[in-house]
Amino acid sequence: MLIALGSNMSSDVGSPKEVLLKAVREIAQAGALIRAKSALFSTPAFPAGSGPDFVNAAISIDASWAPAEAIAVLHGIEAKLGRRRDVRWGQRIIDLDLLSHGALIRPDVATLRHWMSLPLDEQREKAPGQLILPHPRMHERAFVLVPLAEVAPDWVHPITRRTVLQMRDALPQDDLDAITALQ
């Protein structure tokens, strides 16, 4: 499984960087084996102007969780760390996105393609009422693909048939240049 992590708010846990590190520890304590962990990256908030910059990362894990169980575990960790879902794409203490569960497409190809092609203005207003795998917009987001390229560069998207590296390298250079590794 591939998971994206992001934070742009401090909390009782600490800074966004400390929140992400705590989230990785919580995922491991929930029973996952962390196979690989990216560096932490400073990334502009998405969409532009929606808040302070994020700290983003990605991990590759092995766990016996079915997709629904994986989402439940991730949402439980978000809640434990203080995540509130008040505003779509607003500031948040922690965001844990299940990007993929192997090559699984869920619920079906047509639904995934619909959400992958949804225009940005509709994405702001609509959210799927079900788990969509792989994440329907991962292929267009530098803040996901840059960290993900460190942990799963050769993972192939089952719809685009491109690797993480190919998807990352197809993004606008300005998007890539806006991301910096943290020390």
CSV table of N, CA, C and O in Angstrom, one decimal, residues 12-140:
chain,number,residue,atom,x,y,z
A,12,ASP,N,-1.1,19.8,19.3
A,12,ASP,CA,-0.5,19.4,20.6
A,12,ASP,C,0.7,18.4,20.4
A,12,ASP,O,1.6,18.3,21.2
A,13,VAL,N,0.7,17.8,19.2
A,13,VAL,CA,1.8,16.9,18.9
A,13,VAL,C,3.1,17.7,18.6
A,13,VAL,O,4.2,17.3,18.8
A,14,GLY,N,2.9,18.9,18.0
A,14,GLY,CA,4.0,19.7,17.6
A,14,GLY,C,3.8,20.3,16.2
A,14,GLY,O,2.7,20.5,15.8
A,15,SER,N,4.9,20.6,15.5
A,15,SER,CA,4.9,21.2,14.2
A,15,SER,C,4.4,20.2,13.2
A,15,SER,O,4.3,19.0,13.5
A,16,PRO,N,4.0,20.7,12.0
A,16,PRO,CA,3.6,19.8,10.9
A,16,PRO,C,4.6,18.6,10.7
A,16,PRO,O,4.2,17.5,10.5
A,17,LYS,N,5.9,18.9,10.7
A,17,LYS,CA,6.9,17.9,10.6
A,17,LYS,C,6.7,16.8,11.7
A,17,LYS,O,6.8,15.6,11.4
A,18,GLU,N,6.6,17.3,12.9
A,18,GLU,CA,6.4,16.3,14.0
A,18,GLU,C,5.1,15.5,14.0
A,18,GLU,O,5.1,14.4,14.3
A,19,VAL,N,4.1,16.2,13.4
A,19,VAL,CA,2.8,15.5,13.3
A,19,VAL,C,3.0,14.3,12.2
A,19,VAL,O,2.5,13.2,12.5
A,20,LEU,N,3.7,14.6,11.1
A,20,LEU,CA,3.9,13.5,10.1
A,20,LEU,C,4.7,12.4,10.7
A,20,LEU,O,4.4,11.2,10.5
A,21,LEU,N,5.8,12.7,11.4
A,21,LEU,CA,6.6,11.6,12.0
A,21,LEU,C,5.8,10.8,13.0
A,21,LEU,O,5.9,9.6,13.1
A,22,LYS,N,4.9,11.5,13.8
A,22,LYS,CA,4.0,10.8,14.7
A,22,LYS,C,3.0,9.9,14.0
A,22,LYS,O,2.8,8.8,14.4
A,23,ALA,N,2.5,10.4,12.9
A,23,ALA,CA,1.5,9.6,12.1
A,23,ALA,C,2.2,8.3,11.5
A,23,ALA,O,1.6,7.3,11.6
A,24,VAL,N,3.4,8.4,11.1
A,24,VAL,CA,4.1,7.2,10.6
A,24,VAL,C,4.3,6.2,11.8
A,24,VAL,O,4.1,5.0,11.6
A,25,ARG,N,4.7,6.7,12.9
A,25,ARG,CA,4.8,5.8,14.1
A,25,ARG,C,3.4,5.2,14.4
A,25,ARG,O,3.4,4.0,14.7
A,26,GLU,N,2.4,5.9,14.3
A,26,GLU,CA,1.0,5.4,14.6
A,26,GLU,C,0.6,4.3,13.6
A,26,GLU,O,0.0,3.3,13.9
A,27,ILE,N,0.9,4.6,12.3
A,27,ILE,CA,0.6,3.6,11.3
A,27,ILE,C,1.4,2.3,11.6
A,27,ILE,O,0.8,1.2,11.5
A,28,ALA,N,2.6,2.4,12.0
A,28,ALA,CA,3.4,1.2,12.4
A,28,ALA,C,2.8,0.5,13.6
A,28,ALA,O,2.6,-0.7,13.6
A,29,GLN,N,2.4,1.3,14.6
A,29,GLN,CA,1.8,0.7,15.8
A,29,GLN,C,0.5,0.0,15.5
A,29,GLN,O,0.0,-0.9,16.2
A,30,ALA,N,-0.2,0.5,14.5
A,30,ALA,CA,-1.5,-0.1,14.1
A,30,ALA,C,-1.3,-1.5,13.4
A,30,ALA,O,-2.3,-2.1,13.0
A,31,GLY,N,-0.1,-1.9,13.1
A,31,GLY,CA,0.2,-3.2,12.5
A,31,GLY,C,0.8,-3.2,11.1
A,31,GLY,O,1.0,-4.2,10.5
A,32,ALA,N,1.2,-2.0,10.6
A,32,ALA,CA,1.8,-1.9,9.3
A,32,ALA,C,3.3,-2.1,9.4
A,32,ALA,O,3.9,-1.6,10.4
A,33,LEU,N,3.9,-2.7,8.4
A,33,LEU,CA,5.3,-2.7,8.3
A,33,LEU,C,5.7,-1.6,7.3
A,33,LEU,O,5.3,-1.6,6.2
A,34,ILE,N,6.5,-0.6,7.8
A,34,ILE,CA,6.9,0.5,6.9
A,34,ILE,C,8.0,0.0,6.0
A,34,ILE,O,9.1,-0.3,6.5
A,35,ARG,N,7.8,-0.1,4.8
A,35,ARG,CA,8.8,-0.6,3.8
A,35,ARG,C,9.7,0.5,3.4
A,35,ARG,O,10.9,0.3,3.2
A,36,ALA,N,9.2,1.7,3.2
A,36,ALA,CA,10.0,2.8,2.7
A,36,ALA,C,9.3,4.1,3.1
A,36,ALA,O,8.1,4.2,3.2
A,37,LYS,N,10.1,5.1,3.5
A,37,LYS,CA,9.6,6.4,3.9
A,37,LYS,C,10.4,7.5,3.1
A,37,LYS,O,11.6,7.5,3.1
A,38,SER,N,9.6,8.4,2.5
A,38,SER,CA,10.3,9.5,1.8
A,38,SER,C,10.9,10.5,2.8
A,38,SER,O,10.6,10.5,4.0
A,39,ALA,N,11.6,11.4,2.2
A,39,ALA,CA,12.0,12.6,2.9
A,39,ALA,C,10.8,13.5,3.2
A,39,ALA,O,9.7,13.2,2.6
A,40,LEU,N,10.9,14.5,4.0
A,40,LEU,CA,9.8,15.4,4.2
A,40,LEU,C,10.0,16.6,3.2
A,40,LEU,O,11.1,17.0,3.0
A,41,PHE,N,8.9,17.1,2.7
A,41,PHE,CA,9.0,18.1,1.7
A,41,PHE,C,8.1,19.3,2.0
A,41,PHE,O,7.0,19.1,2.5
A,42,SER,N,8.6,20.5,1.8
A,42,SER,CA,7.7,21.7,1.9
A,42,SER,C,7.1,21.9,0.6
A,42,SER,O,7.7,21.9,-0.5
A,43,THR,N,5.7,22.0,0.6
A,43,THR,CA,5.0,22.1,-0.7
A,43,THR,C,3.9,23.3,-0.5
A,43,THR,O,3.4,23.5,0.6
A,44,PRO,N,3.6,24.0,-1.6
A,44,PRO,CA,2.6,25.0,-1.5
A,44,PRO,C,1.2,24.4,-1.2
A,44,PRO,O,0.9,23.2,-1.6
A,45,ALA,N,0.4,25.1,-0.5
A,45,ALA,CA,-1.0,24.6,-0.2
A,45,ALA,C,-1.7,24.5,-1.5
A,45,ALA,O,-1.5,25.2,-2.5
A,46,PHE,N,-2.6,23.5,-1.5
A,46,PHE,CA,-3.4,23.2,-2.7
A,46,PHE,C,-4.9,23.3,-2.3
A,46,PHE,O,-5.2,22.6,-1.3
A,47,PRO,N,-5.7,24.0,-3.0
A,47,PRO,CA,-5.3,24.9,-4.1
A,47,PRO,C,-4.6,26.2,-3.6
A,47,PRO,O,-4.7,26.5,-2.4
A,48,ALA,N,-4.0,26.9,-4.5
A,48,ALA,CA,-3.2,28.0,-4.1
A,48,ALA,C,-4.0,29.0,-3.3
A,48,ALA,O,-5.2,29.2,-3.6
A,49,GLY,N,-3.4,29.5,-2.2
A,49,GLY,CA,-4.0,30.5,-1.3
A,49,GLY,C,-4.9,29.9,-0.3
A,49,GLY,O,-5.6,30.6,0.5
A,50,SER,N,-5.0,28.5,-0.2
A,50,SER,CA,-5.9,27.9,0.8
A,50,SER,C,-5.3,27.7,2.2
A,50,SER,O,-5.9,27.2,3.1
A,51,GLY,N,-4.1,28.3,2.4
A,51,GLY,CA,-3.5,28.2,3.7
A,51,GLY,C,-1.9,28.2,3.6
A,51,GLY,O,-1.4,28.3,2.5
A,52,PRO,N,-1.3,28.0,4.8
A,52,PRO,CA,0.2,27.9,4.8
A,52,PRO,C,0.7,26.7,4.0
A,52,PRO,O,-0.1,25.7,3.8
A,53,ASP,N,2.0,26.7,3.7
A,53,ASP,CA,2.6,25.6,3.0
A,53,ASP,C,2.4,24.3,3.8
A,53,ASP,O,2.3,24.4,5.1
A,54,PHE,N,2.5,23.2,3.1
A,54,PHE,CA,2.3,21.9,3.8
A,54,PHE,C,3.7,21.3,3.9
A,54,PHE,O,4.7,21.6,3.3
A,55,VAL,N,3.8,20.3,4.8
A,55,VAL,CA,4.8,19.4,4.9
A,55,VAL,C,4.2,18.1,4.4
A,55,VAL,O,3.2,17.7,4.8
A,56,ASN,N,4.8,17.5,3.3
A,56,ASN,CA,4.3,16.3,2.7
A,56,ASN,C,5.3,15.2,2.7
A,56,ASN,O,6.6,15.5,2.7
A,57,ALA,N,4.9,13.9,2.7
A,57,ALA,CA,5.7,12.8,2.6
A,57,ALA,C,4.9,11.6,2.0
A,57,ALA,O,3.7,11.8,1.8
A,58,ALA,N,5.6,10.5,1.8
A,58,ALA,CA,4.9,9.3,1.3
A,58,ALA,C,5.6,8.1,2.0
A,58,ALA,O,6.8,8.1,2.3
A,59,ILE,N,4.8,7.1,2.2
A,59,ILE,CA,5.3,5.8,2.7
A,59,ILE,C,4.8,4.7,1.9
A,59,ILE,O,3.7,4.7,1.3
A,60,SER,N,5.5,3.6,1.9
A,60,SER,CA,5.1,2.3,1.3
A,60,SER,C,5.0,1.4,2.5
A,60,SER,O,6.0,1.3,3.3
A,61,ILE,N,3.9,0.7,2.6
A,61,ILE,CA,3.7,-0.2,3.8
A,61,ILE,C,3.2,-1.6,3.3
A,61,ILE,O,2.6,-1.7,2.2
A,62,ASP,N,3.4,-2.6,4.2
A,62,ASP,CA,2.8,-3.9,4.1
A,62,ASP,C,1.9,-4.0,5.3
A,62,ASP,O,2.3,-3.7,6.4
A,63,ALA,N,0.6,-4.4,5.0
A,63,ALA,CA,-0.3,-4.6,6.1
A,63,ALA,C,-1.3,-5.6,5.6
A,63,ALA,O,-1.6,-5.7,4.4
A,64,SER,N,-2.0,-6.3,6.5
A,64,SER,CA,-3.0,-7.3,6.1
A,64,SER,C,-4.3,-6.6,5.9
A,64,SER,O,-5.3,-7.3,5.7
A,65,TRP,N,-4.4,-5.3,5.9
A,65,TRP,CA,-5.7,-4.6,5.9
A,65,TRP,C,-6.3,-4.6,4.5
A,65,TRP,O,-5.6,-4.4,3.5
A,66,ALA,N,-7.6,-4.9,4.4
A,66,ALA,CA,-8.3,-4.7,3.2
A,66,ALA,C,-8.5,-3.2,3.0
A,66,ALA,O,-8.3,-2.5,4.0
A,67,PRO,N,-8.9,-2.8,1.8
A,67,PRO,CA,-9.0,-1.3,1.6
A,67,PRO,C,-9.8,-0.6,2.6
A,67,PRO,O,-9.4,0.5,3.1
A,68,ALA,N,-11.0,-1.1,2.9
A,68,ALA,CA,-11.9,-0.4,3.9
A,68,ALA,C,-11.3,-0.4,5.3
A,68,ALA,O,-11.4,0.6,6.0
A,69,GLU,N,-10.6,-1.4,5.7
A,69,GLU,CA,-9.9,-1.4,7.0
A,69,GLU,C,-8.7,-0.4,7.0
A,69,GLU,O,-8.5,0.3,7.9
A,70,ALA,N,-8.0,-0.4,5.9
A,70,ALA,CA,-6.9,0.6,5.8
A,70,ALA,C,-7.4,2.0,5.9
A,70,ALA,O,-6.8,2.8,6.7
A,71,ILE,N,-8.5,2.4,5.3
A,71,ILE,CA,-9.1,3.7,5.4
A,71,ILE,C,-9.5,3.9,6.8
A,71,ILE,O,-9.3,5.0,7.4
A,72,ALA,N,-10.1,2.9,7.5
A,72,ALA,CA,-10.6,3.1,8.8
A,72,ALA,C,-9.4,3.3,9.8
A,72,ALA,O,-9.5,4.2,10.7
A,73,VAL,N,-8.3,2.6,9.6
A,73,VAL,CA,-7.1,2.8,10.4
A,73,VAL,C,-6.6,4.2,10.2
A,73,VAL,O,-6.3,4.9,11.1
A,74,LEU,N,-6.5,4.7,8.9
A,74,LEU,CA,-5.9,6.0,8.6
A,74,LEU,C,-6.8,7.1,9.2
A,74,LEU,O,-6.3,8.1,9.8
A,75,HIS,N,-8.1,7.0,9.0
A,75,HIS,CA,-9.0,8.0,9.6
A,75,HIS,C,-9.0,8.0,11.1
A,75,HIS,O,-9.1,9.0,11.7
A,76,GLY,N,-8.8,6.8,11.7
A,76,GLY,CA,-8.7,6.7,13.2
A,76,GLY,C,-7.4,7.5,13.7
A,76,GLY,O,-7.4,8.2,14.7
A,77,ILE,N,-6.3,7.3,12.9
A,77,ILE,CA,-5.1,8.0,13.3
A,77,ILE,C,-5.2,9.5,13.1
A,77,ILE,O,-4.8,10.3,13.9
A,78,GLU,N,-5.9,9.9,12.0
A,78,GLU,CA,-6.1,11.3,11.8
A,78,GLU,C,-6.9,11.9,13.0
A,78,GLU,O,-6.6,13.0,13.5
A,79,ALA,N,-8.0,11.2,13.4
A,79,ALA,CA,-8.8,11.7,14.5
A,79,ALA,C,-8.0,11.8,15.8
A,79,ALA,O,-8.1,12.7,16.6
A,80,LYS,N,-7.2,10.8,16.0
A,80,LYS,CA,-6.3,10.7,17.2
A,80,LYS,C,-5.4,11.9,17.3
A,80,LYS,O,-5.1,12.4,18.3
A,81,LEU,N,-4.9,12.3,16.1
A,81,LEU,CA,-3.9,13.4,16.0
A,81,LEU,C,-4.6,14.8,15.9
A,81,LEU,O,-3.9,15.8,15.9
A,82,GLY,N,-6.0,14.8,15.9
A,82,GLY,CA,-6.7,16.1,16.0
A,82,GLY,C,-7.3,16.6,14.7
A,82,GLY,O,-7.7,17.7,14.6
A,83,ARG,N,-7.4,15.7,13.7
A,83,ARG,CA,-7.9,16.1,12.4
A,83,ARG,C,-9.4,16.4,12.5
A,83,ARG,O,-10.1,15.6,13.1
A,84,ARG,N,-9.8,17.5,12.0
A,84,ARG,CA,-11.3,17.8,11.9
A,84,ARG,C,-11.6,18.1,10.4
A,84,ARG,O,-10.8,18.8,9.8
A,85,ARG,N,-12.7,17.6,9.9
A,85,ARG,CA,-13.0,17.8,8.5
A,85,ARG,C,-14.1,18.8,8.4
A,85,ARG,O,-15.2,18.6,8.1
A,86,ASP,N,-13.7,20.1,8.6
A,86,ASP,CA,-14.6,21.2,8.5
A,86,ASP,C,-14.7,21.8,7.1
A,86,ASP,O,-15.8,22.1,6.6
A,87,VAL,N,-13.6,22.0,6.4
A,87,VAL,CA,-13.5,22.7,5.2
A,87,VAL,C,-12.8,21.8,4.2
A,87,VAL,O,-11.7,21.4,4.5
A,88,ARG,N,-13.4,21.6,3.0
A,88,ARG,CA,-12.7,20.8,2.0
A,88,ARG,C,-11.5,21.6,1.5
A,88,ARG,O,-11.5,22.7,1.2
A,89,TRP,N,-10.3,20.9,1.5
A,89,TRP,CA,-9.1,21.4,1.1
A,89,TRP,C,-8.6,22.6,1.9
A,89,TRP,O,-7.9,23.5,1.5
A,90,GLY,N,-9.0,22.6,3.2
A,90,GLY,CA,-8.6,23.7,4.1
A,90,GLY,C,-7.3,23.3,4.9
A,90,GLY,O,-6.7,22.2,4.6
A,91,GLN,N,-7.0,24.1,5.8
A,91,GLN,CA,-5.8,23.8,6.7
A,91,GLN,C,-6.1,22.5,7.4
A,91,GLN,O,-7.3,22.3,7.8
A,92,ARG,N,-5.1,21.7,7.7
A,92,ARG,CA,-5.4,20.5,8.5
A,92,ARG,C,-4.1,20.1,9.2
A,92,ARG,O,-3.0,20.2,8.8
A,93,ILE,N,-4.4,19.5,10.4
A,93,ILE,CA,-3.3,19.0,11.2
A,93,ILE,C,-2.7,17.8,10.5
A,93,ILE,O,-1.4,17.6,10.5
A,94,ILE,N,-3.5,16.9,10.0
A,94,ILE,CA,-3.0,15.7,9.3
A,94,ILE,C,-3.9,15.3,8.2
A,94,ILE,O,-5.1,15.4,8.4
A,95,ASP,N,-3.3,14.8,7.1
A,95,ASP,CA,-4.1,14.2,6.0
A,95,ASP,C,-3.4,13.0,5.6
A,95,ASP,O,-2.2,13.0,5.3
A,96,LEU,N,-4.0,11.9,5.8
A,96,LEU,CA,-3.5,10.6,5.4
A,96,LEU,C,-4.3,10.0,4.2
A,96,LEU,O,-5.5,9.7,4.4
A,97,ASP,N,-3.7,9.9,3.0
A,97,ASP,CA,-4.5,9.4,1.9
A,97,ASP,C,-4.0,8.1,1.4
A,97,ASP,O,-2.7,7.9,1.2
A,98,LEU,N,-4.9,7.1,1.3
A,98,LEU,CA,-4.5,5.8,0.8
A,98,LEU,C,-4.4,6.1,-0.7
A,98,LEU,O,-5.5,6.3,-1.4
A,99,LEU,N,-3.2,6.0,-1.3
A,99,LEU,CA,-3.0,6.2,-2.7
A,99,LEU,C,-3.3,5.0,-3.5
A,99,LEU,O,-3.9,5.1,-4.6
A,100,SER,N,-2.9,3.9,-3.0
A,100,SER,CA,-3.1,2.6,-3.8
A,100,SER,C,-3.1,1.4,-2.8
A,100,SER,O,-2.5,1.5,-1.7
A,101,HIS,N,-3.7,0.4,-3.2
A,101,HIS,CA,-3.7,-0.9,-2.6
A,101,HIS,C,-3.3,-1.9,-3.6
A,101,HIS,O,-4.1,-2.5,-4.3
A,102,GLY,N,-1.9,-1.9,-3.9
A,102,GLY,CA,-1.4,-2.7,-5.0
A,102,GLY,C,-1.9,-2.1,-6.3
A,102,GLY,O,-1.9,-0.9,-6.5
A,103,ALA,N,-2.4,-3.0,-7.2
A,103,ALA,CA,-2.9,-2.5,-8.5
A,103,ALA,C,-4.5,-2.5,-8.5
A,103,ALA,O,-5.1,-2.4,-9.5
A,104,LEU,N,-5.1,-2.6,-7.3
A,104,LEU,CA,-6.5,-2.7,-7.2
A,104,LEU,C,-7.2,-1.4,-7.7
A,104,LEU,O,-6.7,-0.3,-7.4
A,105,ILE,N,-8.2,-1.6,-8.5
A,105,ILE,CA,-9.1,-0.5,-8.9
A,105,ILE,C,-10.4,-0.7,-8.2
A,105,ILE,O,-11.0,-1.7,-8.2
A,106,ARG,N,-10.8,0.4,-7.5
A,106,ARG,CA,-12.0,0.4,-6.7
A,106,ARG,C,-12.8,1.6,-6.8
A,106,ARG,O,-12.3,2.7,-6.7
A,107,PRO,N,-14.1,1.6,-7.0
A,107,PRO,CA,-15.0,0.4,-7.1
A,107,PRO,C,-15.0,-0.2,-8.5
A,107,PRO,O,-15.2,-1.4,-8.6
A,108,ASP,N,-14.7,0.6,-9.5
A,108,ASP,CA,-14.6,0.1,-10.9
A,108,ASP,C,-13.9,1.1,-11.8
A,108,ASP,O,-13.7,2.2,-11.4
A,109,VAL,N,-13.6,0.7,-13.0
A,109,VAL,CA,-12.8,1.5,-13.9
A,109,VAL,C,-13.6,2.8,-14.3
A,109,VAL,O,-13.1,3.9,-14.3
A,110,ALA,N,-14.9,2.6,-14.6
A,110,ALA,CA,-15.7,3.8,-15.0
A,110,ALA,C,-15.7,4.9,-13.9
A,110,ALA,O,-15.6,6.0,-14.2
A,111,THR,N,-15.9,4.4,-12.7
A,111,THR,CA,-16.0,5.4,-11.6
A,111,THR,C,-14.7,6.1,-11.3
A,111,THR,O,-14.6,7.3,-11.2
A,112,LEU,N,-13.6,5.3,-11.4
A,112,LEU,CA,-12.3,5.9,-11.2
A,112,LEU,C,-12.0,6.9,-12.3
A,112,LEU,O,-11.5,8.0,-12.1
A,113,ARG,N,-12.3,6.5,-13.6
A,113,ARG,CA,-12.1,7.5,-14.7
A,113,ARG,C,-12.9,8.7,-14.5
A,113,ARG,O,-12.4,9.8,-14.8
A,114,HIS,N,-14.1,8.6,-14.0
A,114,HIS,CA,-15.0,9.8,-13.8
A,114,HIS,C,-14.3,10.7,-12.8
A,114,HIS,O,-14.2,11.9,-13.1
A,115,TRP,N,-13.8,10.2,-11.7
A,115,TRP,CA,-13.2,11.1,-10.7
A,115,TRP,C,-11.8,11.6,-11.1
A,115,TRP,O,-11.4,12.7,-10.7
A,116,MET,N,-11.1,10.8,-12.0
A,116,MET,CA,-9.9,11.3,-12.5
A,116,MET,C,-10.0,12.5,-13.4
A,116,MET,O,-9.1,13.3,-13.5
A,117,SER,N,-11.1,12.5,-14.1
A,117,SER,CA,-11.3,13.6,-15.1
A,117,SER,C,-12.2,14.8,-14.7
A,117,SER,O,-12.4,15.7,-15.4
A,118,LEU,N,-12.6,14.8,-13.4
A,118,LEU,CA,-13.4,15.8,-12.9
A,118,LEU,C,-12.7,17.1,-12.9
A,118,LEU,O,-11.5,17.2,-12.4
A,119,PRO,N,-13.3,18.2,-13.5
A,119,PRO,CA,-12.6,19.5,-13.5
A,119,PRO,C,-12.3,20.0,-12.1
A,119,PRO,O,-13.1,19.7,-11.2
A,120,LEU,N,-11.3,20.9,-12.0
A,120,LEU,CA,-10.9,21.4,-10.7
A,120,LEU,C,-12.0,22.1,-9.9
A,120,LEU,O,-12.2,21.9,-8.7
A,121,ASP,N,-12.8,22.9,-10.7
A,121,ASP,CA,-13.9,23.6,-10.0
A,121,ASP,C,-14.9,22.6,-9.4
A,121,ASP,O,-15.5,22.9,-8.3
A,122,GLU,N,-15.2,21.5,-10.0
A,122,GLU,CA,-16.1,20.5,-9.5
A,122,GLU,C,-15.4,19.7,-8.3
A,122,GLU,O,-16.1,19.3,-7.4
A,123,GLN,N,-14.1,19.5,-8.4
A,123,GLN,CA,-13.4,18.9,-7.3
A,123,GLN,C,-13.5,19.6,-6.0
A,123,GLN,O,-13.6,19.1,-5.0
A,124,ARG,N,-13.6,21.0,-6.1
A,124,ARG,CA,-13.7,21.8,-4.9
A,124,ARG,C,-15.0,21.6,-4.2
A,124,ARG,O,-15.1,21.8,-3.0
A,125,GLU,N,-16.0,21.2,-5.0
A,125,GLU,CA,-17.4,21.1,-4.5
A,125,GLU,C,-17.8,19.7,-4.2
A,125,GLU,O,-18.7,19.5,-3.3
A,126,LYS,N,-17.2,18.7,-4.9
A,126,LYS,CA,-17.7,17.3,-4.8
A,126,LYS,C,-16.6,16.4,-4.2
A,126,LYS,O,-15.5,16.6,-4.6
A,127,ALA,N,-17.0,15.5,-3.4
A,127,ALA,CA,-16.1,14.5,-2.9
A,127,ALA,C,-16.9,13.1,-3.1
A,127,ALA,O,-18.1,13.0,-2.9
A,128,PRO,N,-16.1,12.1,-3.5
A,128,PRO,CA,-16.8,10.8,-3.6
A,128,PRO,C,-17.3,10.3,-2.3
A,128,PRO,O,-16.7,10.5,-1.3
A,129,GLY,N,-18.4,9.6,-2.4
A,129,GLY,CA,-19.0,9.1,-1.1
A,129,GLY,C,-18.5,7.7,-0.9
A,129,GLY,O,-19.1,7.0,0.0
A,130,GLN,N,-17.5,7.3,-1.6
A,130,GLN,CA,-16.9,5.9,-1.4
A,130,GLN,C,-15.4,5.9,-1.6
A,130,GLN,O,-14.9,6.9,-2.2
A,131,LEU,N,-14.8,4.9,-1.3
A,131,LEU,CA,-13.3,4.8,-1.5
A,131,LEU,C,-13.1,4.6,-3.0
A,131,LEU,O,-13.6,3.7,-3.6
A,132,ILE,N,-12.2,5.4,-3.5
A,132,ILE,CA,-11.7,5.3,-4.9
A,132,ILE,C,-10.3,5.0,-4.9
A,132,ILE,O,-9.5,5.6,-4.3
A,133,LEU,N,-9.9,3.9,-5.6
A,133,LEU,CA,-8.5,3.5,-5.7
A,133,LEU,C,-8.1,3.2,-7.1
A,133,LEU,O,-9.0,2.5,-7.8
A,134,PRO,N,-6.9,3.5,-7.5
A,134,PRO,CA,-6.0,4.4,-6.8
A,134,PRO,C,-6.6,5.8,-6.6
A,134,PRO,O,-7.6,6.1,-7.2
A,135,HIS,N,-5.9,6.6,-5.8
A,135,HIS,CA,-6.4,7.9,-5.5
A,135,HIS,C,-6.6,8.6,-6.9
A,135,HIS,O,-5.7,8.6,-7.7
A,136,PRO,N,-7.8,9.2,-7.1
A,136,PRO,CA,-8.2,9.7,-8.5
A,136,PRO,C,-7.4,10.9,-9.0
A,136,PRO,O,-7.5,11.2,-10.2
A,137,ARG,N,-6.7,11.6,-8.1
A,137,ARG,CA,-6.0,12.8,-8.6
A,137,ARG,C,-4.5,12.7,-8.3
A,137,ARG,O,-3.8,13.7,-8.5
A,138,MET,N,-4.0,11.5,-7.9
A,138,MET,CA,-2.6,11.4,-7.6
A,138,MET,C,-1.7,11.7,-8.7
A,138,MET,O,-0.6,12.3,-8.6
A,139,HIS,N,-2.1,11.4,-9.9
A,139,HIS,CA,-1.3,11.5,-11.1
A,139,HIS,C,-1.0,13.0,-11.6
A,139,HIS,O,-0.2,13.2,-12.4
A,140,GLU,N,-1.8,13.9,-10.9
A,140,GLU,CA,-1.6,15.3,-11.3
A,140,GLU,C,-1.1,16.2,-10.2
A,140,GLU,O,-1.1,17.4,-10.4
